[in-house]
mmCIF file of C-alpha atoms in Angstrom:
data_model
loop_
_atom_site.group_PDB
_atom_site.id
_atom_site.type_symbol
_atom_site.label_atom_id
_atom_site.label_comp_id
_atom_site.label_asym_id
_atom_site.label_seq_id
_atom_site.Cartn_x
_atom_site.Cartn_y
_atom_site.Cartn_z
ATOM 1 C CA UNK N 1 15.553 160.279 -74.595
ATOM 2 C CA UNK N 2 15.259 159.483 -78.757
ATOM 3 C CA UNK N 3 13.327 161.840 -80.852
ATOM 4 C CA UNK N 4 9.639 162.556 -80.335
ATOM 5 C CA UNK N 5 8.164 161.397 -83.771
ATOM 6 C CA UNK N 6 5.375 163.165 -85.030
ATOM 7 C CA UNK N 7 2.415 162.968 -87.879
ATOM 8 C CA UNK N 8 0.964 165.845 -89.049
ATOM 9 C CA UNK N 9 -2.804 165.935 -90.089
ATOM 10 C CA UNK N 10 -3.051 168.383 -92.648
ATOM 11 C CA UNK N 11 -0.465 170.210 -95.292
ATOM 12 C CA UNK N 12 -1.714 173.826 -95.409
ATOM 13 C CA UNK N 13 -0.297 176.624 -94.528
ATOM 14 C CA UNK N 14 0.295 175.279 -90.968
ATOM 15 C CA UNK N 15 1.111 172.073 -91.900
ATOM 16 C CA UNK N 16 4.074 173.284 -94.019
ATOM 17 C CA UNK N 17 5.615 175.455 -91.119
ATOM 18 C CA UNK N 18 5.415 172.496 -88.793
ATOM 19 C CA UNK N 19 7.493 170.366 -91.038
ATOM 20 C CA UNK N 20 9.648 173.039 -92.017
ATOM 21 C CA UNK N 21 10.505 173.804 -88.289
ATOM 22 C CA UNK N 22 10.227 170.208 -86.441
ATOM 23 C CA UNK N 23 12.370 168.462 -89.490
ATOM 24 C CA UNK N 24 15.142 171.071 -88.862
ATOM 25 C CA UNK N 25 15.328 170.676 -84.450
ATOM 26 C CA UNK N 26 16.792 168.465 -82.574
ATOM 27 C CA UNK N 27 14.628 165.876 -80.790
ATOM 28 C CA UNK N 28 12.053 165.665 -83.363
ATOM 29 C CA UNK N 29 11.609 163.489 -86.453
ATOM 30 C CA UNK N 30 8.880 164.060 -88.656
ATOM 31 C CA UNK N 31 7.536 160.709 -89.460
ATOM 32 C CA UNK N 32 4.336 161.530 -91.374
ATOM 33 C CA UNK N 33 2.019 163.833 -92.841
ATOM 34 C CA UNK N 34 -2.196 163.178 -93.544
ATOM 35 C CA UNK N 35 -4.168 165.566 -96.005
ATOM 36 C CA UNK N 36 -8.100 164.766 -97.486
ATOM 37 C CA UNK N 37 -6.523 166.167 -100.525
ATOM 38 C CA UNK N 38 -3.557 164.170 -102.262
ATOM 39 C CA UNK N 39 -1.995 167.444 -104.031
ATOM 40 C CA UNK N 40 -1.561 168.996 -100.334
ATOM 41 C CA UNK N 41 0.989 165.990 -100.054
ATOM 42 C CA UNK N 42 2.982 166.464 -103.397
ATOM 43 C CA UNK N 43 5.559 168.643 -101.863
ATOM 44 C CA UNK N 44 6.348 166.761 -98.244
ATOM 45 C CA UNK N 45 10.210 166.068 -98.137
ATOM 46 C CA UNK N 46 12.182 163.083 -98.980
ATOM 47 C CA UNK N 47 11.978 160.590 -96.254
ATOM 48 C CA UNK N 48 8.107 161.253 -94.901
ATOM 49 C CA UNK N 49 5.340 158.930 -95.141
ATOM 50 C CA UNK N 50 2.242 160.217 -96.817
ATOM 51 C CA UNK N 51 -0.353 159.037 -95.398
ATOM 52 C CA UNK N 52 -3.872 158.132 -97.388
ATOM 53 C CA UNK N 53 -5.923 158.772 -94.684
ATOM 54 C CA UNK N 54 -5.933 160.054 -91.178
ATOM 55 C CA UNK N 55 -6.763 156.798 -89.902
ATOM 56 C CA UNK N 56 -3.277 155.494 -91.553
ATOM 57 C CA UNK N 57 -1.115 157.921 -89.300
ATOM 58 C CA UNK N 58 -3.602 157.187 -86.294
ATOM 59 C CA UNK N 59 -2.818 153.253 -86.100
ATOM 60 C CA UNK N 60 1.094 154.079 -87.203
ATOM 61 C CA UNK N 61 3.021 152.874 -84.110
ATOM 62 C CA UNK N 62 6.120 154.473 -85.415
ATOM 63 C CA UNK N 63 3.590 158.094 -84.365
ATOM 64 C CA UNK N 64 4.163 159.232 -80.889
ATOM 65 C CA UNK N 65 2.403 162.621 -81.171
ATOM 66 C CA UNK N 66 -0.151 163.882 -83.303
ATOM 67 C CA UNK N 67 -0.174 167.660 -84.501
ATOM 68 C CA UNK N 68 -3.403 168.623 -86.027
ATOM 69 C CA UNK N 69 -3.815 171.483 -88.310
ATOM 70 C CA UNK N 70 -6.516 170.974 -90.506
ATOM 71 C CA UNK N 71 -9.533 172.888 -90.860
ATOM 72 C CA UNK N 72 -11.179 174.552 -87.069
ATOM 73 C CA UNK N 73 -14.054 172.450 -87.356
ATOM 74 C CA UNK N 74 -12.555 169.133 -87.631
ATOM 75 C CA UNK N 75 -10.407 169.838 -84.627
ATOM 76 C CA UNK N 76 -13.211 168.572 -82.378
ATOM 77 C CA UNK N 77 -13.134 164.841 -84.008
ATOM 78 C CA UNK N 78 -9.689 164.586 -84.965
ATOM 79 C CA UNK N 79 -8.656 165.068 -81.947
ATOM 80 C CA UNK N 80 -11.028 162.530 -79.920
ATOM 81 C CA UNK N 81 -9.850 159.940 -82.770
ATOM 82 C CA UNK N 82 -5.949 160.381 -82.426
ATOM 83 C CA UNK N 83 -6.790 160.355 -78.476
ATOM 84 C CA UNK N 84 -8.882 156.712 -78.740
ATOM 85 C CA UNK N 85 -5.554 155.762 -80.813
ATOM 86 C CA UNK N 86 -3.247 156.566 -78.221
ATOM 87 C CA UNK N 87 -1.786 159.374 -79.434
ATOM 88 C CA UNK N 88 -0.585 162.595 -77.754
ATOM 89 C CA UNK N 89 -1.681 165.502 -79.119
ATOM 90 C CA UNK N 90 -0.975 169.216 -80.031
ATOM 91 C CA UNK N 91 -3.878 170.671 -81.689
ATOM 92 C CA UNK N 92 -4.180 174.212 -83.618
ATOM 93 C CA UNK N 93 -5.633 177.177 -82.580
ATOM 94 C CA UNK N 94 -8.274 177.908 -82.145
ATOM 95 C CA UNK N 95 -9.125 174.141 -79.938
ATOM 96 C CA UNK N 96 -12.305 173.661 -80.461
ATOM 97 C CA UNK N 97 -15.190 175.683 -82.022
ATOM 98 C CA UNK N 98 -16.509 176.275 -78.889
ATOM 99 C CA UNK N 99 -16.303 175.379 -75.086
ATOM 100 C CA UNK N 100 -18.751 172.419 -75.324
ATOM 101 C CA UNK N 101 -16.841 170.689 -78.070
ATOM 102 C CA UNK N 102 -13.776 171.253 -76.135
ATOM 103 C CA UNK N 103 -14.839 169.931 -73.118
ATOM 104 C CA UNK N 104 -16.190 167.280 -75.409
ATOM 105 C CA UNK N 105 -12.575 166.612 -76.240
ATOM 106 C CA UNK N 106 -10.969 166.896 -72.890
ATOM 107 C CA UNK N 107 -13.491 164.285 -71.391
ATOM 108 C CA UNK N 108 -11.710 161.587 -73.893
ATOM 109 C CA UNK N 109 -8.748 162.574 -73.331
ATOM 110 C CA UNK N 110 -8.661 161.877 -70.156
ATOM 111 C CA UNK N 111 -10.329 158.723 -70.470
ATOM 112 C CA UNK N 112 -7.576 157.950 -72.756
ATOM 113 C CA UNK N 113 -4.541 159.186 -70.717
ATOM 114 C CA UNK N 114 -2.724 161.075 -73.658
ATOM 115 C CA UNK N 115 -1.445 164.676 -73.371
ATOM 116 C CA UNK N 116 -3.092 167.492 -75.288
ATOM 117 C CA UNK N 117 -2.182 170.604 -75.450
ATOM 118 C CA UNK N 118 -2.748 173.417 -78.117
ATOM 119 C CA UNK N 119 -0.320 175.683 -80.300
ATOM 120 C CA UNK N 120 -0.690 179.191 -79.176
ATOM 121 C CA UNK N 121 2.674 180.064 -80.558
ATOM 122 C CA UNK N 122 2.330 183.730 -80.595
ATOM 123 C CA UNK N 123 2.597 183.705 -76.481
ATOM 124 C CA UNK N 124 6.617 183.822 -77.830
ATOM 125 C CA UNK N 125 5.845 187.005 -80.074
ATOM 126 C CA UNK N 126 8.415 189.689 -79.445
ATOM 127 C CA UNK N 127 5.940 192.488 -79.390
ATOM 128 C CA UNK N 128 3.952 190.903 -76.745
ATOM 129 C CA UNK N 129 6.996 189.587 -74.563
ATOM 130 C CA UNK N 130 8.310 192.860 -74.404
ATOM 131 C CA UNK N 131 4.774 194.702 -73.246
ATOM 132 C CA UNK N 132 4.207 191.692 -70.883
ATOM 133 C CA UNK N 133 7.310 192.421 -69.144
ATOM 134 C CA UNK N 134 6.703 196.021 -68.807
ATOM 135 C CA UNK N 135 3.610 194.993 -67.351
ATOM 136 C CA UNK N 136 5.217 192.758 -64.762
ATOM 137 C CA UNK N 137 7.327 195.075 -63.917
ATOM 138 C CA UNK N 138 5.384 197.485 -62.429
ATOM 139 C CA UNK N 139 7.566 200.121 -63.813
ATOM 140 C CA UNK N 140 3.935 202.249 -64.817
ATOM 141 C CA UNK N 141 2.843 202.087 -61.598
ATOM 142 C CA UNK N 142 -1.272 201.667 -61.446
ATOM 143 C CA UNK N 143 -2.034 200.403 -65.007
ATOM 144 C CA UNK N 144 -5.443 201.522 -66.255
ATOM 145 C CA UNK N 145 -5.199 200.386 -69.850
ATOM 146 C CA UNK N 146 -3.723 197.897 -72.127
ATOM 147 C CA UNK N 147 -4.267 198.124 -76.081
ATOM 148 C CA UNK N 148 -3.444 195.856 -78.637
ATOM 149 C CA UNK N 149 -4.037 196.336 -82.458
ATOM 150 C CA UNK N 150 -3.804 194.901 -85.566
ATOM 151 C CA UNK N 151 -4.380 196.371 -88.873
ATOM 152 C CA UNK N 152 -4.086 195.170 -92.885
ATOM 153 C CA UNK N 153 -5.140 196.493 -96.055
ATOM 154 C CA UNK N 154 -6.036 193.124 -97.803
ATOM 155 C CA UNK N 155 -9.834 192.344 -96.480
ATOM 156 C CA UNK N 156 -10.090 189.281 -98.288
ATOM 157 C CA UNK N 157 -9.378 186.010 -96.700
ATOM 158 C CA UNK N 158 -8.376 182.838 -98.473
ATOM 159 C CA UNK N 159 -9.704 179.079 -98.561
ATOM 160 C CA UNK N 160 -11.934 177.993 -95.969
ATOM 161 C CA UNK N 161 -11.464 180.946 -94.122
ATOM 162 C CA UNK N 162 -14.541 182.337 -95.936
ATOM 163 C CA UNK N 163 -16.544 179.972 -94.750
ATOM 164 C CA UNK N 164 -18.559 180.525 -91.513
ATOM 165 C CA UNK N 165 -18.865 176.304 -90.753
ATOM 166 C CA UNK N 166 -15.501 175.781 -91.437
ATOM 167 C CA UNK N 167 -14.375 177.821 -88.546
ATOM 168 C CA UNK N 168 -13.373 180.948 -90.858
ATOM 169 C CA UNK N 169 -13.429 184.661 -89.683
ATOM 170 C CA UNK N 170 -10.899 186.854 -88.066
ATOM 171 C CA UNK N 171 -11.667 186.069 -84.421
ATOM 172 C CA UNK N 172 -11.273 182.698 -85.129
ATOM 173 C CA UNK N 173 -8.053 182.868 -86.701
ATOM 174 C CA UNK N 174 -6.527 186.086 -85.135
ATOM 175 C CA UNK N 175 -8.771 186.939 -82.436
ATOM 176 C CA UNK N 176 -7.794 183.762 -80.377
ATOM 177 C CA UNK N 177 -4.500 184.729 -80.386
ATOM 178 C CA UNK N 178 -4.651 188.304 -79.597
ATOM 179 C CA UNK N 179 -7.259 187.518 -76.680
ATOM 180 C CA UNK N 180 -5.084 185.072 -75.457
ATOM 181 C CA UNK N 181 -2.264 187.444 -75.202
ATOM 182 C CA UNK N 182 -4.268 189.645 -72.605
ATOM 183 C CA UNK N 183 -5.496 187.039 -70.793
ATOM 184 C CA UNK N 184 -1.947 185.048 -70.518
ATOM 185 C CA UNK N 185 -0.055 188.559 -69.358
ATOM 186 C CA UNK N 186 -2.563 189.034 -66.750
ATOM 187 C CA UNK N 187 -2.961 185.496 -65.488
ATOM 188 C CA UNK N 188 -4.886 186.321 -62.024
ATOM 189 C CA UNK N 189 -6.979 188.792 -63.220
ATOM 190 C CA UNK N 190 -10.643 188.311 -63.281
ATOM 191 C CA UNK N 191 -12.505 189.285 -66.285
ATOM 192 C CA UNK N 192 -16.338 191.219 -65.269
ATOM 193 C CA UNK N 193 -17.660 192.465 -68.555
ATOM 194 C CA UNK N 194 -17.025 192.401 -72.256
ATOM 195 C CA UNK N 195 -18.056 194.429 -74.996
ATOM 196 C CA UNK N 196 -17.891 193.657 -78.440
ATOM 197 C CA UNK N 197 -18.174 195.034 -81.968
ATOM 198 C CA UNK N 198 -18.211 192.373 -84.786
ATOM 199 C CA UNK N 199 -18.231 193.109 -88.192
ATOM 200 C CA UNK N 200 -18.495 191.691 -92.195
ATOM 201 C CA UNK N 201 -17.004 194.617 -94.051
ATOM 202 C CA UNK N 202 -16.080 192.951 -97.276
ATOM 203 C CA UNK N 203 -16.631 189.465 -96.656
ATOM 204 C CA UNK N 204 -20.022 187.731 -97.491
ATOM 205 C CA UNK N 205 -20.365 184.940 -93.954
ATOM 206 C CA UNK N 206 -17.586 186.013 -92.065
ATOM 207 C CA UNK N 207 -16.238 188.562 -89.982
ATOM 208 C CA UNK N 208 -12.695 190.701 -90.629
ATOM 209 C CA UNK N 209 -13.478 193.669 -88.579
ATOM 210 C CA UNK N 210 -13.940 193.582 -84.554
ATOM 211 C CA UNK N 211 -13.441 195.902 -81.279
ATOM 212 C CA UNK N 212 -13.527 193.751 -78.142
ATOM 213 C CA UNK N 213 -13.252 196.189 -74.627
ATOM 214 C CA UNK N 214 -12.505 194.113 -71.597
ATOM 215 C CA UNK N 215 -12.817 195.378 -67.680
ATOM 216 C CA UNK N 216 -10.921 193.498 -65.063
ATOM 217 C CA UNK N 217 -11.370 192.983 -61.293
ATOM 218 C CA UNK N 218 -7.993 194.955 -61.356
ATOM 219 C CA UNK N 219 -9.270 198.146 -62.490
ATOM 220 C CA UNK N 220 -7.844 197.464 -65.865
ATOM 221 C CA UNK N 221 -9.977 198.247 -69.274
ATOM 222 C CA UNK N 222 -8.059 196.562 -72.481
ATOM 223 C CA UNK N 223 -9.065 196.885 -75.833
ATOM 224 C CA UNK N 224 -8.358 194.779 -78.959
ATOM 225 C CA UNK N 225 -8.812 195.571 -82.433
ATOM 226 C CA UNK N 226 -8.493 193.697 -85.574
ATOM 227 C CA UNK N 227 -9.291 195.399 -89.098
ATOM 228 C CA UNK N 228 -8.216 193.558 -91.993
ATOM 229 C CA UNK N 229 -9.568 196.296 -94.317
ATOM 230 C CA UNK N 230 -7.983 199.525 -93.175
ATOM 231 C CA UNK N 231 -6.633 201.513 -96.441
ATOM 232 C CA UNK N 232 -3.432 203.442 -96.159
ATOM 233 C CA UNK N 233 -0.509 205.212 -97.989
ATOM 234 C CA UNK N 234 1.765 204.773 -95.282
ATOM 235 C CA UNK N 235 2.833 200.926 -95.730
ATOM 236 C CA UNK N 236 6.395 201.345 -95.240
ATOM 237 C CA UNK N 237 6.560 202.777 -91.299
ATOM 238 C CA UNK N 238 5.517 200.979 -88.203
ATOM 239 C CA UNK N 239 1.811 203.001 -87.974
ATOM 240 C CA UNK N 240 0.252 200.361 -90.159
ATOM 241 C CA UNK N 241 0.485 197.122 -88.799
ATOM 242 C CA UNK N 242 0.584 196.105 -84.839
ATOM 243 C CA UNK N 243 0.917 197.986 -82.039
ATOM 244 C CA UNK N 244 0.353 198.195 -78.286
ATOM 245 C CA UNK N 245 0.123 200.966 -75.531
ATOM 246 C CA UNK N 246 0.059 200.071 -71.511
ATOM 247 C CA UNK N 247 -0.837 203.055 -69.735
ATOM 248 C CA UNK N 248 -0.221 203.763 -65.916
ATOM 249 C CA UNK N 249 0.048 206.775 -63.712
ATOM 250 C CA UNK N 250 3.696 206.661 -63.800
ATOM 251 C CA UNK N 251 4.393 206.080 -67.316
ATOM 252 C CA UNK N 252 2.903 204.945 -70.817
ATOM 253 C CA UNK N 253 4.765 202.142 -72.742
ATOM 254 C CA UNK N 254 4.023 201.589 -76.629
ATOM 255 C CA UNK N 255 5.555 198.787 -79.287
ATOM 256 C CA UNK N 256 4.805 199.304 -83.269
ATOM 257 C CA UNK N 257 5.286 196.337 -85.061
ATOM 258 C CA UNK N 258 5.814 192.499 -84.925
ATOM 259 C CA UNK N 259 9.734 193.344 -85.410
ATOM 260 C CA UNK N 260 9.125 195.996 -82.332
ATOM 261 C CA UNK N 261 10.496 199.609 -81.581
ATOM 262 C CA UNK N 262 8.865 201.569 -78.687
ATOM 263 C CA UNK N 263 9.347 203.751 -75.948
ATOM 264 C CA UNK N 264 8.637 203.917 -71.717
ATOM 265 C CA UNK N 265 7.724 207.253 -71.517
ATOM 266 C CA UNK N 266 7.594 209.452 -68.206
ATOM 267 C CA UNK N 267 7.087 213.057 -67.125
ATOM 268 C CA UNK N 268 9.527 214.557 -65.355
ATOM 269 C CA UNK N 269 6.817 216.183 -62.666
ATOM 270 C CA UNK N 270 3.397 214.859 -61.880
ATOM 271 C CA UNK N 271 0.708 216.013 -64.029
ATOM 272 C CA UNK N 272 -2.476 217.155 -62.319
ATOM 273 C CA UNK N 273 -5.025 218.964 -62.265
ATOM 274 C CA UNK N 274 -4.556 222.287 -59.741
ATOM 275 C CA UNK N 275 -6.671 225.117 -58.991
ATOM 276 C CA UNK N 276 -6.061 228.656 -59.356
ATOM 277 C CA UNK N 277 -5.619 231.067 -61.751
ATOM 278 C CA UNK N 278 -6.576 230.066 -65.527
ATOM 279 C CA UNK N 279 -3.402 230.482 -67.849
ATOM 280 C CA UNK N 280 -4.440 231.394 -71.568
ATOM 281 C CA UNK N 281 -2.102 229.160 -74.260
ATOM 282 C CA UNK N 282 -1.578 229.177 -78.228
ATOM 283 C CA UNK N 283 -3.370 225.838 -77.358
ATOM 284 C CA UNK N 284 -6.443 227.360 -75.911
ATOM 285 C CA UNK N 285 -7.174 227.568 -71.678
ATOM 286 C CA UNK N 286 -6.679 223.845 -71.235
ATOM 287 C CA UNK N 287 -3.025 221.907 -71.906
ATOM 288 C CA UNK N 288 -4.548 218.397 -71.704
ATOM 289 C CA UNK N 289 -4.173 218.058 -75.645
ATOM 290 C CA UNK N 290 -1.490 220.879 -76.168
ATOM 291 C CA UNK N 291 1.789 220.361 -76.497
ATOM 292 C CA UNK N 292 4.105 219.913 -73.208
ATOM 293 C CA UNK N 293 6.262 222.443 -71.738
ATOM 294 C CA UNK N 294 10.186 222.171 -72.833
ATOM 295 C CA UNK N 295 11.688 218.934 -70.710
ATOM 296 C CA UNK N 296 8.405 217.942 -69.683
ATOM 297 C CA UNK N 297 8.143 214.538 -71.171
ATOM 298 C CA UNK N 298 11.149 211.911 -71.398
ATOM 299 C CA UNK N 299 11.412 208.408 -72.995
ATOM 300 C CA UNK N 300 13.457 205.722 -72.092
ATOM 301 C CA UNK N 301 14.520 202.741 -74.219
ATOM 302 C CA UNK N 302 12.298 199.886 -74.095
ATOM 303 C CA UNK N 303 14.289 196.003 -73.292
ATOM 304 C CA UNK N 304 12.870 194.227 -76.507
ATOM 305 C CA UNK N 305 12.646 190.748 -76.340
ATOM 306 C CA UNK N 306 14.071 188.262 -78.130
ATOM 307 C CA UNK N 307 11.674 185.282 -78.528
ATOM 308 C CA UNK N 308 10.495 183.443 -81.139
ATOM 309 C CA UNK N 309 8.086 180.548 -82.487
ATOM 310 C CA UNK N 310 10.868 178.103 -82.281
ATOM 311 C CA UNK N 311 10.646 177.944 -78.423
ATOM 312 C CA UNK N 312 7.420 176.773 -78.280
ATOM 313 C CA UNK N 313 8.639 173.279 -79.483
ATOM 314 C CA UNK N 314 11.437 173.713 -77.498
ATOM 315 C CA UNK N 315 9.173 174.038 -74.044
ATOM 316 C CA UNK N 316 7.177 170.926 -75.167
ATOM 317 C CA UNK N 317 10.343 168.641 -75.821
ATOM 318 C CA UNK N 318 10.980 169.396 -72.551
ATOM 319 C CA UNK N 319 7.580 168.835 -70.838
ATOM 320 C CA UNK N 320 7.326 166.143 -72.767
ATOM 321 C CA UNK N 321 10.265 163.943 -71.293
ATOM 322 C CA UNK N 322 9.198 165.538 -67.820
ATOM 323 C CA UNK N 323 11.021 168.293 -67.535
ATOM 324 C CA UNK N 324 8.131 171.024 -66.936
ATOM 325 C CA UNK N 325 4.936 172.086 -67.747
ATOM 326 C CA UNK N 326 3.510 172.743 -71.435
ATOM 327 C CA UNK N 327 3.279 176.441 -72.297
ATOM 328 C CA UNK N 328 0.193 175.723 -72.521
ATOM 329 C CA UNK N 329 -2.711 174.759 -70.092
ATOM 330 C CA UNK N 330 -6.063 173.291 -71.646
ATOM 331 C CA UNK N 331 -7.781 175.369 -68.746
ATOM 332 C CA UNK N 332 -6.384 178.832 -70.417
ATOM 333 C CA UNK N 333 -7.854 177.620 -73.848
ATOM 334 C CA UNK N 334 -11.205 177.308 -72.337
ATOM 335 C CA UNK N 335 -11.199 180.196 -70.932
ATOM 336 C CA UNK N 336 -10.421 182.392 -74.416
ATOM 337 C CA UNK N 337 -13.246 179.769 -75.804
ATOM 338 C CA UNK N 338 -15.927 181.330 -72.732
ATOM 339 C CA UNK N 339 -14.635 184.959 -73.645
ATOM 340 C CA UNK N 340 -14.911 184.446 -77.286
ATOM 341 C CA UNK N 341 -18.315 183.132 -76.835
ATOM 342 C CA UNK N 342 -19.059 186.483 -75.143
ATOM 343 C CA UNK N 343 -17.922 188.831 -77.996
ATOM 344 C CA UNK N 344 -20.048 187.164 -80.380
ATOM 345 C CA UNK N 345 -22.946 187.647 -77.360
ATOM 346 C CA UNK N 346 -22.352 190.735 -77.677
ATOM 347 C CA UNK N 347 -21.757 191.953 -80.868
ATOM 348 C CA UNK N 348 -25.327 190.139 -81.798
ATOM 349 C CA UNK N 349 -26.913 192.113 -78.955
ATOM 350 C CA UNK N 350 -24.964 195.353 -79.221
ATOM 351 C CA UNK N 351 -24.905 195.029 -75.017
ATOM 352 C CA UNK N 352 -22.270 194.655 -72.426
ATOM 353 C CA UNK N 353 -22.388 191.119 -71.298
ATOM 354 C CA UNK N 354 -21.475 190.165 -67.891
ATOM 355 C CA UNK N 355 -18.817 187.468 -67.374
ATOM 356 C CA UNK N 356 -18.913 185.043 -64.574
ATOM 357 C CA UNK N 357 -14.641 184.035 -64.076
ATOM 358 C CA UNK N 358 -14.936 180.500 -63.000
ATOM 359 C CA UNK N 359 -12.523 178.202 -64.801
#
């Protein structure tokens, strides 16, 4: 198979890591890179085309796949004009603004028999690889909750992530990921309700704050939080940053940061409520929130995984000469579109909303 050869529409942030990482892998050559603005295109390395115009690297033939990465609201039409080209596509996160323009998108893409896919790149995070396969596991035995955080002191965002048209916000640009994590680690789960708090702290149009609690068909409640505004003195441990905790009645598993170190933790006898006499402690006639008896609770080292962002291009080399499926499925980006469309339901009605699983 020769290289799959790629243009990239945009030269932000994004843009940069994709032709830092696809000009240094095998089976890739970065052919050419788009941006509206010509300074964005100073910096591209020896050997690319810059392109004047998107429509330039759409009627390239030398372009196999297109990778767009420019702002969230131009996602709907850039992808339905690379499709009408002929070209494959991976699009950024999050796909669409919401589930009509995406199924907007999807229509001509199938009309136009290309592949499309999106880059939800942080399914390969270590943190969340290593919870997932605690979770899959079954080493906790009945899991009753699942919580994911994320926490910075900086509340201001940059660009046009300030700007509520151009697709800015947190949930847009973190919250798709981190919902996508719980919904990808419990893939036949059934989502009932959601609940949502949404908030502006210290931005004008958008939000940096939000609490999103999710029940499951599987008796599972998880919670994610996002606060990009959280002040602290202790920057230099694994407290401030991001952390999970899966809780089951056999065991509690937690990860601290994006580089993780956590802990399985057990008991080493059931711990239950019992009748009988009442026993008076330094911690008052209750030991729910005292501290355990000598030997009582034991930790065992977690397997931390090893993955990284890198493997998401190597999984769509692959399914892209037929060897597999992409990592990811246009039908799981809908479905974080529907449940992000719920939060913000929510959060404007300060009420529970229902959700109806379908696809």
């Amino acid at each position: 198979m020769g290289d799959i050869r790629i243009g990239i529409v945009g030269h932000g942030f994004m843009g940069h890591e994709h032709e830092t990482m696809l000009t240094a892998m095998e089976g890739y050559r970065v052919v050419g890179i788009s941006d509206i603005d010509p300074k964005q295109l100073e910096d591209v390395k020896a050997g690319i085309k810059r392109y004047a115009s998107n429509e330039e690297m759409f009627a390239d033939p030398e372009v196999d796949v297109v990778i767009i990465a420019a702002n969230n609201n131009q996602h709907h039409d850039l992808v339905i004009q690379a499709a009408r080209a002929g070209k494959d596509i991976i699009c950024e996160k999050p796909v669409a603004m919401n589930v009509e323009e995406l199924d907007d998108m999807v229509k001509v893409v199938n009309e136009c028999g290309v592949k499309f896919t999106v880059h939800h790149q942080r399914r390969l995070d270590p943190d969340f690889r290593t919870m997932k396969a605690v979770y899959d596991s079954e080493t906790l035995g009945e899991v009753y909750s699942i919580k994911s955080g994320l926490y910075g002191f900086n509340g201001n965002m940059h660009d046009w992530h300030v700007y509520i048209e151009e697709g800015g916000g947190m949930l847009f640009d973190w919250g798709v990921h981190l919902l996508d994590q719980i919904l990808w680690m419990m893939p036949g789960a059934k989502l009932k309700s959601v609940y949502a708090d949404l908030r502006n702290v210290i931005n004008f149009e958008v939000d940096d704050y939000f609490k999103i609690m999710m029940r499951f068909d599987n008796n599972i409640t998880a919670e994610v939080e996002l606060g990009t505004y959280y002040l602290t003195d202790k920057m230099h441990d694994k407290w401030f940053e991001r952390h999970w905790i899966i809780s089951g009645d056999k065991g509690t598993a937690y990860v601290d940061g994006f580089e993780p170190e956590g802990k399985l933790v057990r008991t080493t006898r059931l711990l239950q409520n019992v009748g009988g006499k009442r026993t008076m402690t330094a911690a008052g006639p209750t030991r729910s929130f005292g501290p355990p008896a000598e030997g009582t609770i034991i930790t065992e080292e977690l397997d931390i995984a090893t993955t990284n962002h890198r493997q998401y291009f190597e999984n769509y080399r692959e399914a892209y000469n037929g060897n597999g499926e992409f990592l990811v499925k246009i039908p799981e980006t809908r479905r974080v579109l529907r449940l992000m469309e719920a939060v913000r339901e929510s959060a404007k009605t300060c009420e529970s909303v229902r959700f109806e699983w379908d696809n």
